[in-house]
């Protein structure tokens, strides 16, 4: 559902034609190219849900093109998605990427909570692994490779969770700092 | 609404959460009152160590650094707790505050029935709590000192030399380092030094061992041997262990896992669900 909500967020930011929205989406998430084939079905689905509306406008060389703009229901849906937590690690990771790209400062407190939920899900996974039998460590004078290999494999099972936790912590640190700076600037301007 | 969770825990929510930061109504069936399936003594009437709403700040020039931000956690007797945190996450401060080496600015720290904030303010007179073990990261000040004498130092301060030697020998045995008793520090490898430092930390037979990055600088085999020994201290000797590490794979032999960043502690859903919180504002940083 992430591409759909990302496209919805872009339409809310500024209405536009399909191809232009596709280009804006890829500028926003540089390094994760989204296919045109994913954007047009997302636009159709959003229109069917009543979250965006389509109209025909004259484009280049008198060709009619479809213009997309958001509806009040679409704005409500987008704000709801931004604040909605997910306890499923993989889905939240992909959701979170989109949310970070499309968030405004007002969305950050919700996103901070979501990084905590995802970090807790990582902790749950690690704790579940602690309940499984652990390989015996080799004796200091044992030169057999196999027990070391077994330990290395076991340790690599959780290495990706460390990376994920570190990313979540770094993202949260920056979001908290931004919220603090924003609050202090708002207080000064009053 | 009532939700059944694992380990016989039942969570009731009378009013449901109204919004983020609202009131969470929780009653708890008996996590305490039965031994935790993982082996540690969750049935103890009171936790061995408890931090409740602990905040610790440092001032660096014009800046204030929050090293611990409203941290709450409990450690049961015989429980092996591992906390993951990267550089400057607050791990060392957490252990120092738990040990009563530093006083918390806010909140309460209780260990074996003693108020550790009060302990910290008078620590020059009292030293480390007698039931605490603290992993030191340094060797003996005299190069010629034998390992058994070095390990006996914490005991010798409060007891007879013979008792010190007896306990040091036992601690070296628990750490699989008996053969090093008459060696000197210079003769030891990094892994052997770690075993010796841990032996010194447990020489007084503490109820809780606090270990900051005990596997620092070790290879995989040595690392896993140290972690296995720590787990055995919990399982066989009933000693609680609170360990901070910068590597997630080092947590796999523990009972309980938490993460720390910017002084903020996150525990598993199980641990949060067993929180004994009734009609109190939901705390972000609660890890009971």
CSV table of C-alpha atoms in Angstrom, one decimal:
chain,number,residue,atom,x,y,z
A,1,UNK,CA,0.0,0.0,0.0
A,2,UNK,CA,3.0,2.3,0.3
A,3,UNK,CA,3.3,3.5,-3.3
A,4,UNK,CA,-0.4,4.3,-3.3
A,5,UNK,CA,-0.1,6.5,-0.2
A,6,UNK,CA,3.1,8.0,-1.4
A,7,UNK,CA,1.4,9.1,-4.6
A,8,UNK,CA,-1.6,10.3,-2.6
A,9,UNK,CA,0.8,12.4,-0.5
A,10,UNK,CA,2.3,14.0,-3.7
A,11,UNK,CA,-1.1,14.8,-5.1
A,12,UNK,CA,-2.1,16.5,-1.8
A,13,UNK,CA,1.1,18.5,-1.9
A,14,UNK,CA,0.5,19.6,-5.5
A,15,UNK,CA,-2.0,18.4,-8.1
A,16,UNK,CA,-0.6,17.2,-11.4
A,17,UNK,CA,-0.5,15.0,-14.4
A,18,UNK,CA,0.4,11.3,-14.1
A,19,UNK,CA,3.9,11.5,-15.6
A,20,UNK,CA,4.8,14.5,-13.6
A,21,UNK,CA,3.7,12.7,-10.4
A,22,UNK,CA,5.8,9.7,-11.4
A,23,UNK,CA,8.9,12.0,-11.9
A,24,UNK,CA,8.3,13.8,-8.5
A,25,UNK,CA,8.0,10.5,-6.7
A,26,UNK,CA,11.3,9.3,-8.0
A,27,UNK,CA,13.0,12.6,-7.2
A,28,UNK,CA,11.7,12.3,-3.6
A,29,UNK,CA,13.0,8.7,-3.0
A,30,UNK,CA,16.2,8.9,-4.9
A,31,UNK,CA,18.0,5.6,-5.2
A,32,UNK,CA,14.7,3.5,-5.0
A,33,UNK,CA,13.4,3.9,-8.6
A,34,UNK,CA,9.6,3.3,-8.8
A,35,UNK,CA,8.3,2.1,-12.1
A,36,UNK,CA,5.7,4.0,-14.1
A,37,UNK,CA,3.8,0.8,-14.1
A,38,UNK,CA,3.4,1.0,-10.3
A,39,UNK,CA,2.3,4.7,-10.4
A,40,UNK,CA,-0.7,4.6,-12.9
A,41,UNK,CA,-2.5,1.6,-11.1
A,42,UNK,CA,-2.0,3.5,-7.8
A,43,UNK,CA,-3.6,6.6,-9.3
A,44,UNK,CA,-6.5,4.5,-10.6
A,45,UNK,CA,-7.0,2.8,-7.3
A,46,UNK,CA,-6.9,6.2,-5.4
A,47,UNK,CA,-9.5,7.5,-7.8
A,48,UNK,CA,-11.8,4.5,-7.3
A,49,UNK,CA,-11.5,5.0,-3.5
A,50,UNK,CA,-12.5,8.6,-3.9
A,51,UNK,CA,-9.3,9.9,-2.5
A,52,UNK,CA,-8.3,11.7,-5.6
A,53,UNK,CA,-10.4,13.1,-8.5
A,54,UNK,CA,-9.5,13.0,-12.2
A,55,UNK,CA,-10.3,15.6,-14.9
A,56,UNK,CA,-9.3,16.0,-18.5
A,57,UNK,CA,-7.2,19.1,-19.4
A,58,UNK,CA,-5.6,20.3,-22.6
A,59,UNK,CA,-2.0,19.5,-22.5
A,60,UNK,CA,0.9,19.9,-24.9
A,61,UNK,CA,-0.1,20.0,-28.7
A,62,UNK,CA,-3.8,20.1,-27.8
A,63,UNK,CA,-3.6,16.5,-26.4
A,64,UNK,CA,-6.0,15.9,-23.5
A,65,UNK,CA,-4.3,14.7,-20.4
A,66,UNK,CA,-5.6,13.4,-17.1
A,67,UNK,CA,-5.2,15.9,-14.2
A,68,UNK,CA,-5.2,14.5,-10.6
A,69,UNK,CA,-6.1,16.4,-7.5
A,70,UNK,CA,-6.9,15.3,-3.9
A,71,UNK,CA,-10.3,15.2,-2.2
A,72,UNK,CA,-11.0,15.9,1.5
A,73,UNK,CA,-11.4,12.1,2.0
A,74,UNK,CA,-8.0,11.6,0.5
A,75,UNK,CA,-6.4,14.1,2.8
A,76,UNK,CA,-8.0,12.4,5.8
A,77,UNK,CA,-6.8,9.0,4.5
A,78,UNK,CA,-3.2,10.3,4.1
A,79,UNK,CA,-3.0,11.8,7.5
A,80,UNK,CA,-4.4,8.5,9.0
A,81,UNK,CA,-1.8,6.5,7.1
A,82,UNK,CA,1.0,8.7,8.3
A,83,UNK,CA,0.0,8.3,12.0
A,84,UNK,CA,-1.0,4.6,11.8
A,85,UNK,CA,1.5,2.3,13.4
A,86,UNK,CA,2.3,-1.2,12.1
A,87,UNK,CA,3.8,-4.0,14.2
A,88,UNK,CA,5.0,-5.9,11.3
A,89,UNK,CA,8.7,-5.2,10.9
A,90,UNK,CA,9.1,-5.6,7.1
A,91,UNK,CA,6.0,-3.7,6.2
A,92,UNK,CA,6.8,-0.9,8.6
A,93,UNK,CA,10.3,-0.6,7.2
A,94,UNK,CA,9.0,-0.1,3.7
A,95,UNK,CA,6.2,2.2,5.0
A,96,UNK,CA,8.6,4.1,7.1
A,97,UNK,CA,10.8,4.9,4.1
A,98,UNK,CA,7.8,6.5,2.4
A,99,UNK,CA,6.6,8.3,5.4
A,100,UNK,CA,10.0,9.8,6.1
A,101,UNK,CA,10.1,11.1,2.5
A,102,UNK,CA,6.7,12.7,2.6
A,103,UNK,CA,6.4,13.8,6.3
A,104,UNK,CA,6.1,17.3,7.5
A,105,UNK,CA,7.4,18.4,10.9
A,106,UNK,CA,3.9,18.0,12.4
A,107,UNK,CA,4.1,14.3,11.4
A,108,UNK,CA,7.3,13.6,13.2
A,109,UNK,CA,6.0,12.8,16.7
A,110,UNK,CA,3.9,10.0,15.3
A,111,UNK,CA,6.8,8.7,13.3
A,112,UNK,CA,9.0,8.8,16.4
A,113,UNK,CA,6.5,6.5,18.1
A,114,UNK,CA,6.5,4.2,15.0
A,115,UNK,CA,10.3,3.9,15.2
A,116,UNK,CA,9.9,2.8,18.8
A,117,UNK,CA,7.3,0.2,17.8
A,118,UNK,CA,9.6,-1.2,15.1
A,119,UNK,CA,12.6,-1.2,17.4
A,120,UNK,CA,10.5,-3.1,20.0
A,121,UNK,CA,9.6,-5.6,17.2
A,122,UNK,CA,13.3,-6.1,16.6
A,123,UNK,CA,13.9,-6.7,20.4
A,124,UNK,CA,11.0,-9.2,20.4
A,125,UNK,CA,12.8,-11.1,17.5
A,126,UNK,CA,16.1,-11.1,19.3
A,127,UNK,CA,14.5,-12.3,22.6
A,128,UNK,CA,12.7,-15.1,20.7
A,129,UNK,CA,16.2,-16.2,19.4
A,130,UNK,CA,17.6,-16.2,22.9
A,131,UNK,CA,15.0,-18.9,23.8
A,132,UNK,CA,16.4,-21.3,21.1
A,133,UNK,CA,19.3,-23.6,21.9
A,134,UNK,CA,22.7,-21.9,21.5
A,135,UNK,CA,25.7,-23.7,20.0
A,136,UNK,CA,28.4,-24.6,22.5
A,137,UNK,CA,31.5,-22.4,22.1
A,138,UNK,CA,34.6,-24.3,21.2
A,139,UNK,CA,37.3,-24.9,23.9
A,140,UNK,CA,40.2,-22.4,23.7
A,141,UNK,CA,42.5,-25.2,22.7
A,142,UNK,CA,40.2,-26.7,20.0
A,143,UNK,CA,41.2,-26.0,16.5
A,144,UNK,CA,38.2,-27.5,14.8
A,145,UNK,CA,36.6,-25.0,12.4
A,146,UNK,CA,33.1,-26.4,12.5
A,147,UNK,CA,32.0,-25.0,15.9
A,148,UNK,CA,33.4,-21.5,15.0
A,149,UNK,CA,31.5,-21.7,11.7
A,150,UNK,CA,28.3,-22.6,13.6
A,151,UNK,CA,28.7,-19.6,15.8
A,152,UNK,CA,29.4,-17.3,12.9
A,153,UNK,CA,26.2,-18.5,11.2
A,154,UNK,CA,24.2,-18.0,14.4
A,155,UNK,CA,25.6,-14.5,14.9
A,156,UNK,CA,24.9,-13.5,11.3
A,157,UNK,CA,21.2,-14.5,11.9
A,158,UNK,CA,20.8,-11.3,14.0
A,159,UNK,CA,23.4,-9.0,12.4
A,160,UNK,CA,20.7,-7.5,10.1
A,161,UNK,CA,18.6,-6.7,13.2
A,162,UNK,CA,21.5,-4.7,14.6
A,163,UNK,CA,21.7,-2.7,11.4
A,164,UNK,CA,17.9,-2.1,11.5
A,165,UNK,CA,18.0,-1.0,15.1
A,166,UNK,CA,20.9,1.4,14.5
A,167,UNK,CA,19.0,2.9,11.5
A,168,UNK,CA,15.8,3.4,13.6
A,169,UNK,CA,17.8,4.9,16.4
A,170,UNK,CA,19.6,7.3,14.1
A,171,UNK,CA,16.3,8.3,12.4
A,172,UNK,CA,14.7,8.9,15.7
A,173,UNK,CA,17.6,11.0,17.0
A,174,UNK,CA,17.3,13.3,14.0
A,175,UNK,CA,13.5,13.5,14.2
A,176,UNK,CA,13.7,14.4,17.9
A,177,UNK,CA,16.3,17.0,17.2
A,178,UNK,CA,14.1,18.5,14.4
A,179,UNK,CA,11.0,18.6,16.7
A,180,UNK,CA,13.0,20.3,19.4
A,181,UNK,CA,14.4,22.9,17.0
A,182,UNK,CA,11.0,23.5,15.5
A,183,UNK,CA,9.4,23.9,19.0
A,184,UNK,CA,12.1,26.3,20.1
A,185,UNK,CA,11.8,28.4,16.9
A,186,UNK,CA,8.0,28.5,17.2
A,187,UNK,CA,8.3,29.6,20.9
A,188,UNK,CA,10.8,32.4,19.9
A,189,UNK,CA,8.5,33.7,17.1
A,190,UNK,CA,5.6,34.1,19.5
B,1,UNK,CA,-11.3,-5.5,26.4
B,2,UNK,CA,-9.0,-8.2,27.5
B,3,UNK,CA,-6.0,-9.6,25.6
B,4,UNK,CA,-4.3,-12.9,26.4
B,5,UNK,CA,-0.6,-12.7,26.1
B,6,UNK,CA,2.2,-15.3,26.4
B,7,UNK,CA,3.3,-16.8,29.7
B,8,UNK,CA,-0.2,-16.6,31.2
B,9,UNK,CA,-0.2,-12.9,31.2
B,10,UNK,CA,-3.6,-11.3,30.7
B,11,UNK,CA,-3.9,-7.6,29.9
B,12,UNK,CA,-7.1,-5.8,30.6
B,13,UNK,CA,-7.9,-2.4,29.1
B,14,UNK,CA,-10.9,-1.0,30.7
B,15,UNK,CA,-11.2,2.3,28.8
B,16,UNK,CA,-8.9,1.5,25.8
B,17,UNK,CA,-6.2,4.0,24.8
B,18,UNK,CA,-7.7,7.3,23.9
B,19,UNK,CA,-4.7,8.8,22.1
B,20,UNK,CA,-0.9,8.7,22.2
B,21,UNK,CA,0.3,9.2,25.8
B,22,UNK,CA,-3.1,8.6,27.3
B,23,UNK,CA,-3.9,6.3,30.2
B,24,UNK,CA,-3.2,2.6,29.8
B,25,UNK,CA,-5.1,0.4,32.3
B,26,UNK,CA,-3.2,-2.8,33.0
B,27,UNK,CA,-3.7,-5.5,35.5
B,28,UNK,CA,-1.4,-8.3,35.7
B,29,UNK,CA,-1.9,-12.0,36.4
B,30,UNK,CA,0.9,-13.8,38.1
B,31,UNK,CA,4.2,-13.4,36.2
B,32,UNK,CA,5.6,-13.1,39.7
B,33,UNK,CA,4.6,-16.1,41.8
B,34,UNK,CA,6.0,-18.6,39.3
B,35,UNK,CA,9.5,-19.3,38.0
B,36,UNK,CA,10.1,-17.8,34.6
B,37,UNK,CA,10.3,-20.6,32.0
B,38,UNK,CA,13.7,-19.3,31.0
B,39,UNK,CA,15.1,-20.2,34.4
B,40,UNK,CA,15.6,-17.0,36.4
B,41,UNK,CA,13.8,-16.2,39.6
B,42,UNK,CA,10.9,-14.0,38.4
B,43,UNK,CA,9.0,-15.4,41.4
B,44,UNK,CA,11.0,-13.2,43.8
B,45,UNK,CA,8.7,-10.9,45.9
B,46,UNK,CA,10.7,-7.9,44.8
B,47,UNK,CA,13.2,-7.3,41.9
B,48,UNK,CA,16.8,-7.3,42.9
B,49,UNK,CA,17.5,-4.1,41.0
B,50,UNK,CA,14.9,-1.6,40.0
B,51,UNK,CA,15.2,1.7,38.2
B,52,UNK,CA,12.1,3.8,38.2
B,53,UNK,CA,11.8,6.9,36.0
B,54,UNK,CA,15.5,7.6,36.2
B,55,UNK,CA,16.9,10.6,34.4
B,56,UNK,CA,20.6,11.6,34.3
B,57,UNK,CA,21.9,14.8,32.7
B,58,UNK,CA,25.4,16.1,32.1
B,59,UNK,CA,26.3,19.7,31.3
B,60,UNK,CA,29.0,20.1,28.6
B,61,UNK,CA,29.7,23.8,28.1
B,62,UNK,CA,26.5,25.5,27.1
B,63,UNK,CA,24.8,22.2,26.3
B,64,UNK,CA,22.9,19.8,28.4
B,65,UNK,CA,23.2,16.1,27.5
B,66,UNK,CA,20.4,13.8,28.6
B,67,UNK,CA,22.3,10.5,29.2
B,68,UNK,CA,19.3,8.7,30.7
B,69,UNK,CA,15.8,9.8,29.8
B,70,UNK,CA,13.1,8.5,32.2
B,71,UNK,CA,14.4,5.0,32.3
B,72,UNK,CA,12.6,2.2,34.2
B,73,UNK,CA,13.7,-1.4,34.4
B,74,UNK,CA,13.8,-4.3,36.8
B,75,UNK,CA,16.2,-7.2,37.1
B,76,UNK,CA,15.2,-10.4,38.9
B,77,UNK,CA,17.6,-12.6,40.9
B,78,UNK,CA,19.4,-14.9,38.5
B,79,UNK,CA,18.3,-13.0,35.4
B,80,UNK,CA,20.8,-12.3,32.6
B,81,UNK,CA,19.8,-9.0,31.0
B,82,UNK,CA,21.6,-7.6,27.9
B,83,UNK,CA,21.3,-4.0,26.8
B,84,UNK,CA,22.4,-3.1,23.3
B,85,UNK,CA,23.5,0.4,22.6
B,86,UNK,CA,26.0,2.0,20.2
B,87,UNK,CA,28.6,4.7,21.2
B,88,UNK,CA,27.2,7.4,23.5
B,89,UNK,CA,23.8,5.7,23.9
B,90,UNK,CA,23.9,5.9,27.7
B,91,UNK,CA,25.0,2.3,28.5
B,92,UNK,CA,27.9,3.2,30.8
B,93,UNK,CA,25.8,5.8,32.6
B,94,UNK,CA,23.0,3.3,33.1
B,95,UNK,CA,25.4,0.8,34.8
B,96,UNK,CA,27.1,3.5,36.9
B,97,UNK,CA,23.7,4.8,38.1
B,98,UNK,CA,22.6,1.2,38.8
B,99,UNK,CA,25.8,0.6,40.8
B,100,UNK,CA,25.4,3.8,42.9
B,101,UNK,CA,28.7,5.2,41.4
B,102,UNK,CA,26.7,8.1,40.1
B,103,UNK,CA,23.5,9.6,41.5
B,104,UNK,CA,20.4,9.9,39.3
B,105,UNK,CA,19.1,13.4,38.9
B,106,UNK,CA,15.5,12.2,38.9
B,107,UNK,CA,13.8,8.9,39.7
B,108,UNK,CA,14.6,6.1,42.1
B,109,UNK,CA,17.2,3.3,42.0
B,110,UNK,CA,16.8,0.5,44.4
B,111,UNK,CA,19.2,-2.5,44.7
B,112,UNK,CA,18.7,-5.3,47.3
B,113,UNK,CA,16.5,-3.0,49.3
B,114,UNK,CA,18.9,-0.1,49.4
B,115,UNK,CA,18.4,3.3,47.8
B,116,UNK,CA,21.3,3.6,45.4
B,117,UNK,CA,20.9,7.4,44.8
B,118,UNK,CA,21.5,7.9,48.5
B,119,UNK,CA,24.4,5.4,48.2
B,120,UNK,CA,25.9,7.3,45.4
B,121,UNK,CA,26.0,10.6,47.3
B,122,UNK,CA,28.0,9.0,50.2
B,123,UNK,CA,30.0,6.5,48.1
B,124,UNK,CA,33.4,7.9,49.2
B,125,UNK,CA,32.8,6.5,52.6
B,126,UNK,CA,31.1,3.3,51.6
B,127,UNK,CA,32.6,2.2,48.3
B,128,UNK,CA,30.8,-0.3,46.0
B,129,UNK,CA,27.7,-2.0,47.5
B,130,UNK,CA,28.9,-5.3,49.0
B,131,UNK,CA,26.4,-7.4,47.0
B,132,UNK,CA,27.4,-5.8,43.7
B,133,UNK,CA,30.1,-7.0,41.3
B,134,UNK,CA,31.6,-4.4,38.9
B,135,UNK,CA,33.7,-5.3,35.9
B,136,UNK,CA,36.9,-3.2,36.0
B,137,UNK,CA,38.7,-2.7,32.8
B,138,UNK,CA,42.2,-2.3,34.2
B,139,UNK,CA,44.9,-4.7,35.4
B,140,UNK,CA,46.9,-4.6,38.7
B,141,UNK,CA,48.9,-1.5,39.6
B,142,UNK,CA,51.9,-3.7,40.4
B,143,UNK,CA,53.3,-5.6,37.5
B,144,UNK,CA,54.7,-8.3,39.8
B,145,UNK,CA,51.3,-9.0,41.5
B,146,UNK,CA,50.1,-12.6,40.9
B,147,UNK,CA,46.6,-13.0,39.4
B,148,UNK,CA,45.2,-14.7,42.5
B,149,UNK,CA,46.2,-11.7,44.6
B,150,UNK,CA,44.8,-9.3,42.1
B,151,UNK,CA,41.5,-11.1,42.0
B,152,UNK,CA,41.4,-11.2,45.8
B,153,UNK,CA,41.7,-7.4,46.1
B,154,UNK,CA,38.0,-6.6,46.5
B,155,UNK,CA,37.7,-9.3,49.2
B,156,UNK,CA,40.9,-8.3,50.9
B,157,UNK,CA,39.5,-4.8,51.6
B,158,UNK,CA,36.8,-6.2,53.8
B,159,UNK,CA,38.0,-9.6,54.9
B,160,UNK,CA,41.0,-11.7,55.9
B,161,UNK,CA,43.8,-12.5,53.4
B,162,UNK,CA,43.0,-16.2,53.7
B,163,UNK,CA,39.4,-15.6,52.9
B,164,UNK,CA,40.5,-13.4,50.0
B,165,UNK,CA,42.7,-16.2,48.5
B,166,UNK,CA,39.9,-18.8,49.0
B,167,UNK,CA,37.3,-16.7,47.2
B,168,UNK,CA,39.7,-15.6,44.5
B,169,UNK,CA,40.6,-19.2,43.7
B,170,UNK,CA,36.9,-20.1,43.5
B,171,UNK,CA,36.2,-17.1,41.3
B,172,UNK,CA,39.0,-18.0,38.9
B,173,UNK,CA,37.6,-21.5,38.8
B,174,UNK,CA,34.2,-20.2,37.9
B,175,UNK,CA,35.7,-18.3,35.1
B,176,UNK,CA,37.8,-21.3,33.9
B,177,UNK,CA,41.0,-19.5,34.7
B,178,UNK,CA,42.4,-21.6,37.6
B,179,UNK,CA,45.6,-22.2,35.7
B,180,UNK,CA,46.4,-18.5,35.7
B,181,UNK,CA,46.4,-18.1,39.4
B,182,UNK,CA,50.2,-17.7,39.7
B,183,UNK,CA,50.8,-15.9,36.4
B,184,UNK,CA,51.3,-12.1,36.2
B,185,UNK,CA,49.2,-9.7,34.1
B,186,UNK,CA,51.9,-9.2,31.5
B,187,UNK,CA,51.8,-12.9,30.7
B,188,UNK,CA,48.1,-13.0,29.8
B,189,UNK,CA,46.3,-12.7,26.4
B,190,UNK,CA,43.4,-10.3,26.0
B,191,UNK,CA,40.9,-13.2,26.5
B,192,UNK,CA,42.7,-14.4,29.6
B,193,UNK,CA,42.7,-10.8,31.0
B,194,UNK,CA,38.9,-10.6,30.4
B,195,UNK,CA,38.4,-13.9,32.3
B,196,UNK,CA,40.6,-12.6,35.2
B,197,UNK,CA,38.7,-9.2,35.3
B,198,UNK,CA,35.4,-11.1,35.5
B,199,UNK,CA,36.8,-13.3,38.2
B,200,UNK,CA,37.7,-10.2,40.2
B,201,UNK,CA,34.2,-8.8,39.7
B,202,UNK,CA,32.6,-11.9,41.1
B,203,UNK,CA,35.2,-12.6,43.9
B,204,UNK,CA,32.8,-11.2,46.5
B,205,UNK,CA,30.1,-13.5,45.3
B,206,UNK,CA,27.7,-10.6,44.4
B,207,UNK,CA,24.0,-10.9,43.8
B,208,UNK,CA,24.3,-8.8,40.7
B,209,UNK,CA,27.2,-8.4,38.3
B,210,UNK,CA,27.3,-5.2,36.2
B,211,UNK,CA,29.5,-5.7,33.1
B,212,UNK,CA,30.1,-2.9,30.5
B,213,UNK,CA,31.1,-4.4,27.2
B,214,UNK,CA,32.7,-7.6,28.7
B,215,UNK,CA,33.7,-9.0,25.3
B,216,UNK,CA,35.5,-5.9,24.0
B,217,UNK,CA,38.4,-6.7,21.7
B,218,UNK,CA,37.7,-10.5,21.6
B,219,UNK,CA,37.4,-12.8,18.6
B,220,UNK,CA,34.2,-14.9,18.1
B,221,UNK,CA,35.3,-18.0,20.0
B,222,UNK,CA,36.6,-16.0,23.0
B,223,UNK,CA,33.5,-13.8,23.0
B,224,UNK,CA,31.1,-16.8,23.1
B,225,UNK,CA,33.1,-18.5,25.8
B,226,UNK,CA,32.8,-15.3,28.0
B,227,UNK,CA,29.1,-15.0,27.3
B,228,UNK,CA,28.5,-18.7,28.1
B,229,UNK,CA,30.3,-18.2,31.4
B,230,UNK,CA,28.1,-15.2,32.2
B,231,UNK,CA,25.0,-17.3,31.4
B,232,UNK,CA,26.3,-20.0,33.7
B,233,UNK,CA,26.7,-17.5,36.5
B,234,UNK,CA,23.0,-16.7,36.2
B,235,UNK,CA,21.7,-20.3,35.7
B,236,UNK,CA,24.0,-22.2,38.1
B,237,UNK,CA,24.9,-19.6,40.7
B,238,UNK,CA,21.7,-17.6,40.7
B,239,UNK,CA,23.7,-14.4,40.1
B,240,UNK,CA,21.9,-11.7,38.1
B,241,UNK,CA,23.9,-10.1,35.3
B,242,UNK,CA,23.3,-6.7,33.7
B,243,UNK,CA,25.5,-6.4,30.7
B,244,UNK,CA,25.8,-3.6,28.1
B,245,UNK,CA,27.1,-4.4,24.7
B,246,UNK,CA,27.6,-2.7,21.3
B,247,UNK,CA,27.0,-5.9,19.3
B,248,UNK,CA,23.5,-7.5,19.0
B,249,UNK,CA,24.9,-11.0,18.4
B,250,UNK,CA,26.5,-10.8,21.9
B,251,UNK,CA,22.9,-10.8,23.4
B,252,UNK,CA,21.9,-14.2,22.2
B,253,UNK,CA,22.9,-16.1,25.4
B,254,UNK,CA,21.0,-13.7,27.7
B,255,UNK,CA,17.4,-14.2,29.1
B,256,UNK,CA,16.3,-10.6,28.4
B,257,UNK,CA,17.1,-8.1,25.8
B,258,UNK,CA,16.7,-4.3,25.6
B,259,UNK,CA,18.0,-1.5,23.5
B,260,UNK,CA,19.3,2.0,24.5
B,261,UNK,CA,19.8,5.1,22.4
B,262,UNK,CA,20.0,8.7,23.5
B,263,UNK,CA,19.2,7.5,27.1
B,264,UNK,CA,16.0,6.0,25.9
B,265,UNK,CA,15.4,2.3,26.9
B,266,UNK,CA,13.2,0.0,24.8
B,267,UNK,CA,12.3,-3.5,26.0
B,268,UNK,CA,10.4,-6.4,24.5
B,269,UNK,CA,6.6,-6.3,24.2
B,270,UNK,CA,6.4,-9.1,26.8
B,271,UNK,CA,8.2,-7.1,29.3
B,272,UNK,CA,6.1,-4.0,28.7
B,273,UNK,CA,2.9,-6.1,28.8
B,274,UNK,CA,3.8,-7.4,32.2
B,275,UNK,CA,4.2,-3.9,33.6
B,276,UNK,CA,2.4,-3.4,36.9
B,277,UNK,CA,0.8,-0.2,35.8
B,278,UNK,CA,-2.7,0.6,36.9
B,279,UNK,CA,-4.3,3.9,36.0
B,280,UNK,CA,-1.0,5.6,35.5
B,281,UNK,CA,0.1,7.6,32.4
B,282,UNK,CA,1.6,5.2,30.0
B,283,UNK,CA,5.4,5.6,30.1
B,284,UNK,CA,7.3,5.5,26.9
B,285,UNK,CA,10.4,4.3,28.6
B,286,UNK,CA,9.2,1.6,30.8
B,287,UNK,CA,11.0,-1.7,30.8
B,288,UNK,CA,9.7,-3.8,33.6
